[in-house]
Tab-separated table of C-alpha atoms in Angstrom:
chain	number	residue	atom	x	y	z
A	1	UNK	CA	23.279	-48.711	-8.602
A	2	UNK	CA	23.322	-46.642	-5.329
A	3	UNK	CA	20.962	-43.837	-5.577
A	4	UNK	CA	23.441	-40.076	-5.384
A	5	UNK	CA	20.847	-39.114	-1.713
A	6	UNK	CA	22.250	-42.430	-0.249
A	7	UNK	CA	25.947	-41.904	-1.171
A	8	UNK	CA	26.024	-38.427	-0.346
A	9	UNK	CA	25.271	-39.549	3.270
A	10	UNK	CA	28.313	-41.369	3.181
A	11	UNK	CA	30.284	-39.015	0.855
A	12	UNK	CA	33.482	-36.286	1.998
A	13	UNK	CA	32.605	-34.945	-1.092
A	14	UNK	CA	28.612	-34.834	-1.951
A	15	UNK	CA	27.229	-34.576	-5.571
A	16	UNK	CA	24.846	-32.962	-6.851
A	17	UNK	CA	21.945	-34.341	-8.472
A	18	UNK	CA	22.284	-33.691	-12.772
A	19	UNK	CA	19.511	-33.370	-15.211
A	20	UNK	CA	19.718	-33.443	-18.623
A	21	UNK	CA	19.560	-30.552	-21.252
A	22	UNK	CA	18.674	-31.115	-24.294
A	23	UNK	CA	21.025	-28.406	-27.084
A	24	UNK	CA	20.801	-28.447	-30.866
A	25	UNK	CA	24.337	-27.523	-32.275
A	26	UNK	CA	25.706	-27.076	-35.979
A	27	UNK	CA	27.983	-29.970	-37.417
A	28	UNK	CA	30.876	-27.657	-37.350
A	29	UNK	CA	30.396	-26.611	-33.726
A	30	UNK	CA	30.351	-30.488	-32.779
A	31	UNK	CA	33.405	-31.240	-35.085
A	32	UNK	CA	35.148	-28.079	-33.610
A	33	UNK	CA	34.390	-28.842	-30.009
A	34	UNK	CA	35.390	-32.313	-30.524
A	35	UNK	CA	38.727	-31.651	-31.708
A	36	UNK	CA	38.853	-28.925	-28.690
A	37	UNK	CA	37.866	-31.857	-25.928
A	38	UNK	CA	40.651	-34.078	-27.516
A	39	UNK	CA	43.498	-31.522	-27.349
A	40	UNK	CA	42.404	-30.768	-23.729
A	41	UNK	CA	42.021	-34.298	-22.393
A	42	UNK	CA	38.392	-34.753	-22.314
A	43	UNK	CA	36.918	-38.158	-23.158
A	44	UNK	CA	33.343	-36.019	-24.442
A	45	UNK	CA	32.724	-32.644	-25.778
A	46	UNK	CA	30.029	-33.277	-22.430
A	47	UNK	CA	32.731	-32.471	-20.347
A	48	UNK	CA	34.561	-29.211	-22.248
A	49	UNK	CA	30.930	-27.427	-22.474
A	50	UNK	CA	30.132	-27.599	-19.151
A	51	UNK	CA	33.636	-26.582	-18.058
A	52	UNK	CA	32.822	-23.471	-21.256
A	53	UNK	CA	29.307	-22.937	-19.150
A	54	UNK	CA	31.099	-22.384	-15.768
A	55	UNK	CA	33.482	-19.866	-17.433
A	56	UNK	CA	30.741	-17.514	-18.650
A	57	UNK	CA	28.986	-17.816	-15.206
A	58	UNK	CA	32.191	-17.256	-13.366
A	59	UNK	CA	32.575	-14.415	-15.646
A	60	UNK	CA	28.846	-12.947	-16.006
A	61	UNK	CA	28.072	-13.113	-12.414
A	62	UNK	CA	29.969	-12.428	-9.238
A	63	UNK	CA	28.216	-14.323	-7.335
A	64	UNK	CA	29.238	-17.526	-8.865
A	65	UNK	CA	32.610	-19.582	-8.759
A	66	UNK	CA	33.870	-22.656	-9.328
A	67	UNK	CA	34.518	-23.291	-5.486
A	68	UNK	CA	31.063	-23.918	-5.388
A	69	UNK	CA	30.456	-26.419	-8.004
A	70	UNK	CA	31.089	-29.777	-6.108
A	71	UNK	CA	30.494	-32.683	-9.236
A	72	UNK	CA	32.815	-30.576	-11.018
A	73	UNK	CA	35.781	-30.704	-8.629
A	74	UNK	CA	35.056	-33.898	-7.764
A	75	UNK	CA	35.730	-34.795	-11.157
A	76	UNK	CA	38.631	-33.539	-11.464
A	77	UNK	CA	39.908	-35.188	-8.361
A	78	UNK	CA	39.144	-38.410	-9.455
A	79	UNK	CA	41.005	-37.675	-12.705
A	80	UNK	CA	43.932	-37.275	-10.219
A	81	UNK	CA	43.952	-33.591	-10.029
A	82	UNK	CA	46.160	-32.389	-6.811
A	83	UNK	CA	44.057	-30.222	-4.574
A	84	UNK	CA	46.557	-27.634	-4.274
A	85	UNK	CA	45.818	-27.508	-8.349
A	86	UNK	CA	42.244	-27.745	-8.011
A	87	UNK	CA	42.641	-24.557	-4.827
A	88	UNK	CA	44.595	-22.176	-7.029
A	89	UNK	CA	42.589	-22.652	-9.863
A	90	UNK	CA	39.413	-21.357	-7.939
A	91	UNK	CA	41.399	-18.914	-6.116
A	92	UNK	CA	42.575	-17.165	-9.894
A	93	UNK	CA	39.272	-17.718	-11.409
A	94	UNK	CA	37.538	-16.013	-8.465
A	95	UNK	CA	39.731	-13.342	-7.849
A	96	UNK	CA	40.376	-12.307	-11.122
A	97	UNK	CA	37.222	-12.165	-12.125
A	98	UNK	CA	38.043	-13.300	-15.642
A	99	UNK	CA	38.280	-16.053	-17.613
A	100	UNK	CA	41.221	-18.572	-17.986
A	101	UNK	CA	41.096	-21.208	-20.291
A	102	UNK	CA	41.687	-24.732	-19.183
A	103	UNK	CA	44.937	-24.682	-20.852
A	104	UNK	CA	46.439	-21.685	-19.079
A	105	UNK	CA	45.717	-23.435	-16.175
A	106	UNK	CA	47.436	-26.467	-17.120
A	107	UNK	CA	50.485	-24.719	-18.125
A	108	UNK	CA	50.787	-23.252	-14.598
A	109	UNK	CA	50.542	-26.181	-12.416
């Protein structure tokens, strides 16, 4: 395995580096974000609460948007998300200053 510093030399699109978090959540929160991640597309409920983290960011601190969260978008482009998608999406998020769930987004494109 190439280490992430080596192919981000190489990389149009660097990642950052990830560390792990450890979270203690009730059976019912697991079961109910499961059945969320499935409905939505995810493979993991991994993916849906770090997508639920960047909401409350974007929407608890101005400073913050999506634009700037590079393993994120790269994500979604190798899930074959269009960049023109991917562009509005930030460009909503940001601007409005509020959050849209993943599904209002997908009913837009």
């Amino acid at each position: 395995m190439i280490p992430v510093r080596i192919k981000n030399k190489f990389s149009d699109y660097p990642q950052k580096i990830m560390r792990p978090v450890s979270i203690r959540l009730s059976e019912e929160m697991i079961e109910l974000l499961t059945a969320t991640a499935s409905e939505l597309g995810f493979k993991r409920i991994q993916g849906l609460i770090r997508l639920y983290i960047r909401q409350g960011l974007d929407r608890d601190h101005q400073d913050y948007t999506l634009a700037y969260d590079e393993v994120f978008i790269e994500t979604l482009r190798k899930k074959g998300v269009s960049q023109r998608i991917i562009d509005e999406a930030i460009v909503v998020t940001h601007n409005n200053n509020i959050t849209h769930s993943l599904s209002e987004l997908q009913e837009n494109k």
